[in-house]
Amino acid sequence: MTEQQRVADSSAVPEPSMSDAQGGDASPTVSTDQVKVVKVKHLPIDEDMHGFLARLGVELPEALITQALTHRSFSYENGGEPHNERLEFLGDSILGQAVTVKLFRDHPDLSEGTLAKRRSSLVSSVALAEVARHIELGQHLRLGRGEELTGGREKDSILADTVEAIIGAVFVGLGPVVANDFVLGLVTPLFADPDRFGAAMDPKTSLQEAAADLGLTPPHYTVTGQGPDHDRIFTAVVSVGDRATGTGTGSSKKQAEVAAALNAWTVLNRQEEDAAAETAEGA
């Protein structure tokens, strides 16, 4: 492939073939009569798209990458332009399969329950949002005005959904083998410490379990609020014995407690890692 990129002549995204879904031919599903050639710099998304595609390590048809980056809010405000939710649906399945197979092969000693918990962590919104920030995805999102004004480019949920949509686009455009390799290229670095994403998914439970494992008293929360009823901000402080204290804020008591729990869990986990490192050095 030269510096030029094959792109779809129509905004309609071609559907994956049955042979692709069954792990057959990995060649692109976009036929030659559906495409034309344009230079990457002419892609109508933004001027940095060439660099973004280089970070992804793939070349995709214009219609696919455009749709993968298009949030529903943009579609609603622009005449129903195709958005990324169908690609997200497809990408979610491909992501789950790739992660499941890697975990199964890499950890023959782990039980089904442990594997399932680890998989949930690795495909969580928190984990995928970290992937999205690493490839600087946020600046390329196509968002509606409302999402733009409310910080949509930094929302974990939108970033994670778009990562899945891009995975779906890679499957449609380049086939199952390339899609699997693409997924592993994105998420393999996360396998080094998958448990931290599990804590982010349910910080209060993770903190309670950590306290029990270490023989500490259960977490104790104190929540205060300030501001008018329609714009109240809550602050939570949680303590775990004399080992860790966490603080968090939110627009509800629950949000504040969750943020505080994650803060305390991070502190407690770091203490345990430091203690383990000191023990290893002294051995």
mmCIF file of C-alpha atoms in Angstrom:
data_model
loop_
_atom_site.group_PDB
_atom_site.id
_atom_site.type_symbol
_atom_site.label_atom_id
_atom_site.label_comp_id
_atom_site.label_asym_id
_atom_site.label_seq_id
_atom_site.Cartn_x
_atom_site.Cartn_y
_atom_site.Cartn_z
ATOM 1 C CA MET A 1 0.000 0.000 0.000
ATOM 2 C CA THR A 2 1.378 3.430 -0.963
ATOM 3 C CA GLU A 3 0.868 6.687 0.882
ATOM 4 C CA GLN A 4 -2.523 6.816 -0.767
ATOM 5 C CA GLN A 5 -5.550 5.280 0.911
ATOM 6 C CA ARG A 6 -8.489 3.383 -0.480
ATOM 7 C CA VAL A 7 -11.773 4.859 0.703
ATOM 8 C CA ALA A 8 -15.411 4.013 0.194
ATOM 9 C CA ASP A 9 -17.312 5.853 -2.534
ATOM 10 C CA SER A 10 -20.482 5.681 -0.452
ATOM 11 C CA SER A 11 -21.072 6.569 3.194
ATOM 12 C CA ALA A 12 -22.717 3.189 3.688
ATOM 13 C CA VAL A 13 -20.363 0.790 5.429
ATOM 14 C CA PRO A 14 -20.143 -2.656 3.802
ATOM 15 C CA GLU A 15 -21.246 -5.509 6.042
ATOM 16 C CA PRO A 16 -18.749 -8.206 7.078
ATOM 17 C CA SER A 17 -19.095 -11.417 5.090
ATOM 18 C CA MET A 18 -19.996 -14.751 6.664
ATOM 19 C CA SER A 19 -16.563 -16.128 5.802
ATOM 20 C CA ASP A 20 -14.989 -13.296 7.788
ATOM 21 C CA ALA A 21 -17.229 -13.968 10.763
ATOM 22 C CA GLN A 22 -16.140 -17.588 10.710
ATOM 23 C CA GLY A 23 -12.452 -16.733 10.610
ATOM 24 C CA GLY A 24 -11.948 -17.147 6.874
ATOM 25 C CA ASP A 25 -10.219 -14.855 4.386
ATOM 26 C CA ALA A 26 -8.654 -11.851 6.091
ATOM 27 C CA SER A 27 -8.698 -9.668 2.984
ATOM 28 C CA PRO A 28 -10.664 -6.389 3.003
ATOM 29 C CA THR A 29 -14.396 -6.780 2.329
ATOM 30 C CA VAL A 30 -14.594 -3.521 0.356
ATOM 31 C CA SER A 31 -14.706 -4.441 -3.331
ATOM 32 C CA THR A 32 -12.799 -2.534 -5.999
ATOM 33 C CA ASP A 33 -15.959 -1.138 -7.575
ATOM 34 C CA GLN A 34 -16.888 0.474 -4.258
ATOM 35 C CA VAL A 35 -13.715 2.452 -3.751
ATOM 36 C CA LYS A 36 -11.746 5.338 -5.099
ATOM 37 C CA VAL A 37 -8.285 6.638 -4.219
ATOM 38 C CA VAL A 38 -7.615 9.880 -2.370
ATOM 39 C CA LYS A 39 -4.613 11.123 -0.458
ATOM 40 C CA VAL A 40 -4.709 10.770 3.308
ATOM 41 C CA LYS A 41 -4.311 14.510 3.778
ATOM 42 C CA HIS A 42 -7.641 14.996 1.980
ATOM 43 C CA LEU A 43 -9.617 12.977 4.519
ATOM 44 C CA PRO A 44 -12.479 15.251 5.628
ATOM 45 C CA ILE A 45 -12.167 14.501 9.352
ATOM 46 C CA ASP A 46 -9.246 16.697 10.395
ATOM 47 C CA GLU A 47 -5.741 17.531 9.257
ATOM 48 C CA ASP A 48 -4.131 15.238 11.832
ATOM 49 C CA MET A 49 -5.863 12.106 10.535
ATOM 50 C CA HIS A 50 -2.729 10.849 8.781
ATOM 51 C CA GLY A 51 -0.888 10.741 12.100
ATOM 52 C CA PHE A 52 -3.873 9.181 13.837
ATOM 53 C CA LEU A 53 -4.100 6.378 11.290
ATOM 54 C CA ALA A 54 -0.357 5.852 11.646
ATOM 55 C CA ARG A 55 -0.806 5.431 15.420
ATOM 56 C CA LEU A 56 -3.512 2.871 14.754
ATOM 57 C CA GLY A 57 -1.201 1.040 12.365
ATOM 58 C CA VAL A 58 -3.939 0.421 9.798
ATOM 59 C CA GLU A 59 -5.298 1.985 6.636
ATOM 60 C CA LEU A 60 -9.082 2.103 6.436
ATOM 61 C CA PRO A 61 -11.628 3.296 3.892
ATOM 62 C CA GLU A 62 -12.775 6.849 4.505
ATOM 63 C CA ALA A 63 -16.382 5.806 5.117
ATOM 64 C CA LEU A 64 -15.334 3.325 7.794
ATOM 65 C CA ILE A 65 -13.043 5.568 9.824
ATOM 66 C CA THR A 66 -15.492 8.478 9.514
ATOM 67 C CA GLN A 67 -18.390 6.396 10.759
ATOM 68 C CA ALA A 68 -16.328 4.837 13.549
ATOM 69 C CA LEU A 69 -15.526 8.307 14.886
ATOM 70 C CA THR A 70 -19.089 9.639 14.597
ATOM 71 C CA HIS A 71 -21.071 9.784 17.837
ATOM 72 C CA ARG A 72 -24.854 9.560 17.751
ATOM 73 C CA SER A 73 -25.124 13.182 18.913
ATOM 74 C CA PHE A 74 -23.303 14.344 15.766
ATOM 75 C CA SER A 75 -25.599 12.230 13.615
ATOM 76 C CA TYR A 76 -28.728 13.755 15.161
ATOM 77 C CA GLU A 77 -27.484 17.262 14.454
ATOM 78 C CA ASN A 78 -26.353 16.508 10.894
ATOM 79 C CA GLY A 79 -29.273 14.963 9.090
ATOM 80 C CA GLY A 80 -28.930 11.419 10.352
ATOM 81 C CA GLU A 81 -25.398 10.824 9.092
ATOM 82 C CA PRO A 82 -24.318 7.224 9.869
ATOM 83 C CA HIS A 83 -22.987 6.933 13.422
ATOM 84 C CA ASN A 84 -20.807 4.334 15.098
ATOM 85 C CA GLU A 85 -23.167 2.266 17.247
ATOM 86 C CA ARG A 86 -23.425 -0.717 14.878
ATOM 87 C CA LEU A 87 -19.651 -0.804 14.513
ATOM 88 C CA GLU A 88 -19.385 -0.540 18.295
ATOM 89 C CA PHE A 89 -21.690 -3.556 18.659
ATOM 90 C CA LEU A 90 -19.482 -5.561 16.309
ATOM 91 C CA GLY A 91 -16.239 -4.374 17.884
ATOM 92 C CA ASP A 92 -17.417 -5.269 21.379
ATOM 93 C CA SER A 93 -17.792 -8.912 20.346
ATOM 94 C CA ILE A 94 -14.433 -9.026 18.564
ATOM 95 C CA LEU A 95 -12.687 -7.414 21.534
ATOM 96 C CA GLY A 96 -14.236 -9.865 23.978
ATOM 97 C CA GLN A 97 -13.232 -12.880 21.903
ATOM 98 C CA ALA A 98 -9.633 -11.738 21.427
ATOM 99 C CA VAL A 99 -9.170 -10.997 25.129
ATOM 100 C CA THR A 100 -10.857 -14.252 26.166
ATOM 101 C CA VAL A 101 -8.624 -16.386 23.940
ATOM 102 C CA LYS A 102 -5.446 -14.633 25.101
ATOM 103 C CA LEU A 103 -6.369 -15.061 28.769
ATOM 104 C CA PHE A 104 -7.238 -18.729 28.218
ATOM 105 C CA ARG A 105 -3.926 -19.435 26.500
ATOM 106 C CA ASP A 106 -1.715 -17.347 28.770
ATOM 107 C CA HIS A 107 -3.152 -18.524 32.108
ATOM 108 C CA PRO A 108 -3.859 -22.280 32.135
ATOM 109 C CA ASP A 109 -3.661 -22.157 35.926
ATOM 110 C CA LEU A 110 -6.515 -19.695 36.483
ATOM 111 C CA SER A 111 -10.083 -20.747 37.244
ATOM 112 C CA GLU A 112 -13.047 -19.805 35.067
ATOM 113 C CA GLY A 113 -14.204 -17.291 37.667
ATOM 114 C CA THR A 114 -10.831 -15.565 37.841
ATOM 115 C CA LEU A 115 -10.546 -15.483 34.060
ATOM 116 C CA ALA A 116 -14.015 -13.958 33.760
ATOM 117 C CA LYS A 117 -13.219 -11.291 36.336
ATOM 118 C CA ARG A 118 -9.960 -10.426 34.606
ATOM 119 C CA ARG A 119 -11.664 -10.259 31.216
ATOM 120 C CA SER A 120 -14.304 -7.891 32.591
ATOM 121 C CA SER A 121 -11.548 -5.617 33.840
ATOM 122 C CA LEU A 122 -9.668 -5.596 30.539
ATOM 123 C CA VAL A 123 -12.713 -4.775 28.394
ATOM 124 C CA SER A 124 -14.161 -2.230 30.835
ATOM 125 C CA SER A 125 -14.809 1.381 29.909
ATOM 126 C CA VAL A 126 -12.000 2.454 32.217
ATOM 127 C CA ALA A 127 -9.462 0.219 30.455
ATOM 128 C CA LEU A 128 -10.605 1.130 26.947
ATOM 129 C CA ALA A 129 -10.625 4.832 27.803
ATOM 130 C CA GLU A 130 -6.963 4.499 28.779
ATOM 131 C CA VAL A 131 -6.290 2.932 25.378
ATOM 132 C CA ALA A 132 -8.167 5.788 23.708
ATOM 133 C CA ARG A 133 -6.116 8.438 25.486
ATOM 134 C CA HIS A 134 -2.899 6.665 24.570
ATOM 135 C CA ILE A 135 -3.733 6.948 20.861
ATOM 136 C CA GLU A 136 -5.083 10.500 21.343
ATOM 137 C CA LEU A 137 -8.521 9.479 20.143
ATOM 138 C CA GLY A 138 -10.491 12.251 21.835
ATOM 139 C CA GLN A 139 -9.410 15.018 19.490
ATOM 140 C CA HIS A 140 -10.720 13.089 16.472
ATOM 141 C CA LEU A 141 -14.243 12.375 17.756
ATOM 142 C CA ARG A 142 -17.186 13.768 15.813
ATOM 143 C CA LEU A 143 -19.544 14.997 18.528
ATOM 144 C CA GLY A 144 -22.744 16.987 18.644
ATOM 145 C CA ARG A 145 -22.766 20.420 20.212
ATOM 146 C CA GLY A 146 -24.218 19.214 23.505
ATOM 147 C CA GLU A 147 -21.587 16.531 24.026
ATOM 148 C CA GLU A 148 -18.882 18.958 22.962
ATOM 149 C CA LEU A 149 -19.958 21.480 25.594
ATOM 150 C CA THR A 150 -20.155 18.879 28.364
ATOM 151 C CA GLY A 151 -16.655 17.467 27.873
ATOM 152 C CA GLY A 152 -17.571 14.514 25.680
ATOM 153 C CA ARG A 153 -14.036 14.200 24.347
ATOM 154 C CA GLU A 154 -12.864 13.147 27.810
ATOM 155 C CA LYS A 155 -15.786 10.936 28.841
ATOM 156 C CA ASP A 156 -14.678 7.375 29.488
ATOM 157 C CA SER A 157 -17.899 5.951 28.064
ATOM 158 C CA ILE A 158 -17.618 7.780 24.728
ATOM 159 C CA LEU A 159 -13.912 7.036 24.374
ATOM 160 C CA ALA A 160 -14.424 3.344 25.160
ATOM 161 C CA ASP A 161 -17.370 3.003 22.778
ATOM 162 C CA THR A 162 -15.352 4.610 19.989
ATOM 163 C CA VAL A 163 -12.437 2.217 20.525
ATOM 164 C CA GLU A 164 -14.896 -0.645 20.050
ATOM 165 C CA ALA A 165 -16.294 1.037 16.926
ATOM 166 C CA ILE A 166 -12.799 1.325 15.449
ATOM 167 C CA ILE A 167 -12.222 -2.371 16.164
ATOM 168 C CA GLY A 168 -15.454 -3.106 14.317
ATOM 169 C CA ALA A 169 -14.310 -0.946 11.416
ATOM 170 C CA VAL A 170 -11.010 -2.828 11.205
ATOM 171 C CA PHE A 171 -12.910 -6.122 11.050
ATOM 172 C CA VAL A 172 -15.186 -4.863 8.271
ATOM 173 C CA GLY A 173 -12.395 -3.245 6.291
ATOM 174 C CA LEU A 174 -9.503 -5.632 6.809
ATOM 175 C CA GLY A 175 -10.931 -8.935 8.008
ATOM 176 C CA PRO A 176 -10.882 -11.051 11.190
ATOM 177 C CA VAL A 177 -7.178 -11.892 11.331
ATOM 178 C CA VAL A 178 -6.090 -8.267 11.097
ATOM 179 C CA ALA A 179 -8.842 -7.278 13.547
ATOM 180 C CA ASN A 180 -7.618 -9.812 16.105
ATOM 181 C CA ASP A 181 -4.020 -8.619 15.783
ATOM 182 C CA PHE A 182 -5.228 -5.025 16.011
ATOM 183 C CA VAL A 183 -7.087 -5.717 19.260
ATOM 184 C CA LEU A 184 -4.088 -7.431 20.825
ATOM 185 C CA GLY A 185 -1.861 -4.549 19.800
ATOM 186 C CA LEU A 186 -4.183 -2.158 21.634
ATOM 187 C CA VAL A 187 -4.839 -4.085 24.833
ATOM 188 C CA THR A 188 -1.789 -6.296 25.454
ATOM 189 C CA PRO A 189 -0.058 -3.574 27.550
ATOM 190 C CA LEU A 190 -3.074 -3.654 29.884
ATOM 191 C CA PHE A 191 -2.487 -7.317 30.726
ATOM 192 C CA ALA A 192 0.465 -6.341 32.939
ATOM 193 C CA ASP A 193 -1.918 -5.099 35.652
ATOM 194 C CA PRO A 194 -5.552 -5.925 34.857
ATOM 195 C CA ASP A 195 -6.708 -5.825 38.488
ATOM 196 C CA ARG A 196 -6.447 -2.043 38.668
ATOM 197 C CA PHE A 197 -9.255 -1.767 36.114
ATOM 198 C CA GLY A 198 -11.374 -4.106 38.190
ATOM 199 C CA ALA A 199 -11.006 -1.735 41.120
ATOM 200 C CA ALA A 200 -12.104 1.160 38.938
ATOM 201 C CA MET A 201 -15.241 -0.763 37.916
ATOM 202 C CA ASP A 202 -16.370 -1.300 41.521
ATOM 203 C CA PRO A 203 -14.114 0.687 43.870
ATOM 204 C CA LYS A 204 -16.193 0.224 47.023
ATOM 205 C CA THR A 205 -16.265 -3.562 46.750
ATOM 206 C CA SER A 206 -12.581 -3.685 45.799
ATOM 207 C CA LEU A 207 -11.645 -1.548 48.807
ATOM 208 C CA GLN A 208 -13.738 -3.683 51.142
ATOM 209 C CA GLU A 209 -12.152 -6.882 49.807
ATOM 210 C CA ALA A 210 -8.652 -5.418 50.117
ATOM 211 C CA ALA A 211 -9.314 -4.394 53.713
ATOM 212 C CA ALA A 212 -10.564 -7.887 54.567
ATOM 213 C CA ASP A 213 -7.567 -9.548 52.894
ATOM 214 C CA LEU A 214 -5.205 -7.389 54.965
ATOM 215 C CA GLY A 215 -7.088 -7.917 58.222
ATOM 216 C CA LEU A 216 -8.097 -4.260 58.471
ATOM 217 C CA THR A 217 -11.334 -2.808 59.781
ATOM 218 C CA PRO A 218 -14.029 -2.260 57.135
ATOM 219 C CA PRO A 219 -13.962 1.081 55.284
ATOM 220 C CA HIS A 220 -15.752 3.930 57.065
ATOM 221 C CA TYR A 221 -17.290 6.751 55.002
ATOM 222 C CA THR A 222 -18.131 10.312 55.992
ATOM 223 C CA VAL A 223 -19.995 12.460 53.456
ATOM 224 C CA THR A 224 -20.677 16.193 53.519
ATOM 225 C CA GLY A 225 -22.424 18.401 50.978
ATOM 226 C CA GLN A 226 -22.404 22.062 50.111
ATOM 227 C CA GLY A 227 -24.064 24.359 47.617
ATOM 228 C CA PRO A 228 -27.690 24.893 46.553
ATOM 229 C CA ASP A 229 -29.979 21.884 46.165
ATOM 230 C CA HIS A 230 -29.963 22.118 42.372
ATOM 231 C CA ASP A 231 -26.155 22.256 42.203
ATOM 232 C CA ARG A 232 -24.965 20.443 45.310
ATOM 233 C CA ILE A 233 -21.451 19.001 45.511
ATOM 234 C CA PHE A 234 -20.686 16.169 47.909
ATOM 235 C CA THR A 235 -17.318 15.302 49.427
ATOM 236 C CA ALA A 236 -16.629 11.857 50.864
ATOM 237 C CA VAL A 237 -13.769 10.757 53.080
ATOM 238 C CA VAL A 238 -13.135 7.057 53.660
ATOM 239 C CA SER A 239 -10.701 5.536 56.130
ATOM 240 C CA VAL A 240 -9.419 1.964 56.311
ATOM 241 C CA GLY A 241 -8.053 1.432 59.795
ATOM 242 C CA ASP A 242 -4.897 3.476 60.136
ATOM 243 C CA ARG A 243 -3.549 2.370 56.751
ATOM 244 C CA ALA A 244 -5.280 4.527 54.152
ATOM 245 C CA THR A 245 -7.563 7.502 53.702
ATOM 246 C CA GLY A 246 -9.269 8.501 50.473
ATOM 247 C CA THR A 247 -11.182 11.593 49.413
ATOM 248 C CA GLY A 248 -13.585 12.066 46.514
ATOM 249 C CA THR A 249 -16.210 14.478 45.244
ATOM 250 C CA GLY A 250 -19.327 14.076 43.126
ATOM 251 C CA SER A 251 -22.784 15.389 42.349
ATOM 252 C CA SER A 252 -24.297 12.680 44.567
ATOM 253 C CA LYS A 253 -23.286 10.943 47.777
ATOM 254 C CA LYS A 254 -22.787 7.692 45.868
ATOM 255 C CA GLN A 255 -20.475 9.299 43.312
ATOM 256 C CA ALA A 256 -18.427 10.913 46.069
ATOM 257 C CA GLU A 257 -18.080 7.629 47.966
ATOM 258 C CA VAL A 258 -17.048 5.760 44.815
ATOM 259 C CA ALA A 259 -14.379 8.367 44.048
ATOM 260 C CA ALA A 260 -13.108 8.248 47.635
ATOM 261 C CA ALA A 261 -12.995 4.443 47.597
ATOM 262 C CA LEU A 262 -10.934 4.396 44.407
ATOM 263 C CA ASN A 263 -8.530 6.930 45.909
ATOM 264 C CA ALA A 264 -8.136 4.872 49.093
ATOM 265 C CA TRP A 265 -7.768 1.601 47.159
ATOM 266 C CA THR A 266 -5.005 3.173 45.059
ATOM 267 C CA VAL A 267 -3.177 4.323 48.190
ATOM 268 C CA LEU A 268 -3.555 0.924 49.857
ATOM 269 C CA ASN A 269 -2.440 -0.944 46.753
ATOM 270 C CA ARG A 270 0.614 1.297 46.388
ATOM 271 C CA GLN A 271 1.548 0.651 50.023
ATOM 272 C CA GLU A 272 1.371 -3.099 49.433
ATOM 273 C CA GLU A 273 3.477 -2.835 46.270
ATOM 274 C CA ASP A 274 6.113 -0.773 48.090
ATOM 275 C CA ALA A 275 6.198 -3.249 50.971
ATOM 276 C CA ALA A 276 6.587 -6.172 48.569
ATOM 277 C CA ALA A 277 9.418 -4.385 46.759
ATOM 278 C CA GLU A 278 11.249 -3.716 50.043
ATOM 279 C CA THR A 279 10.871 -7.359 51.038
ATOM 280 C CA ALA A 280 12.249 -8.500 47.695
ATOM 281 C CA GLU A 281 15.242 -6.163 47.988
ATOM 282 C CA GLY A 282 16.031 -7.410 51.480
ATOM 283 C CA ALA A 283 15.854 -11.067 50.503
#
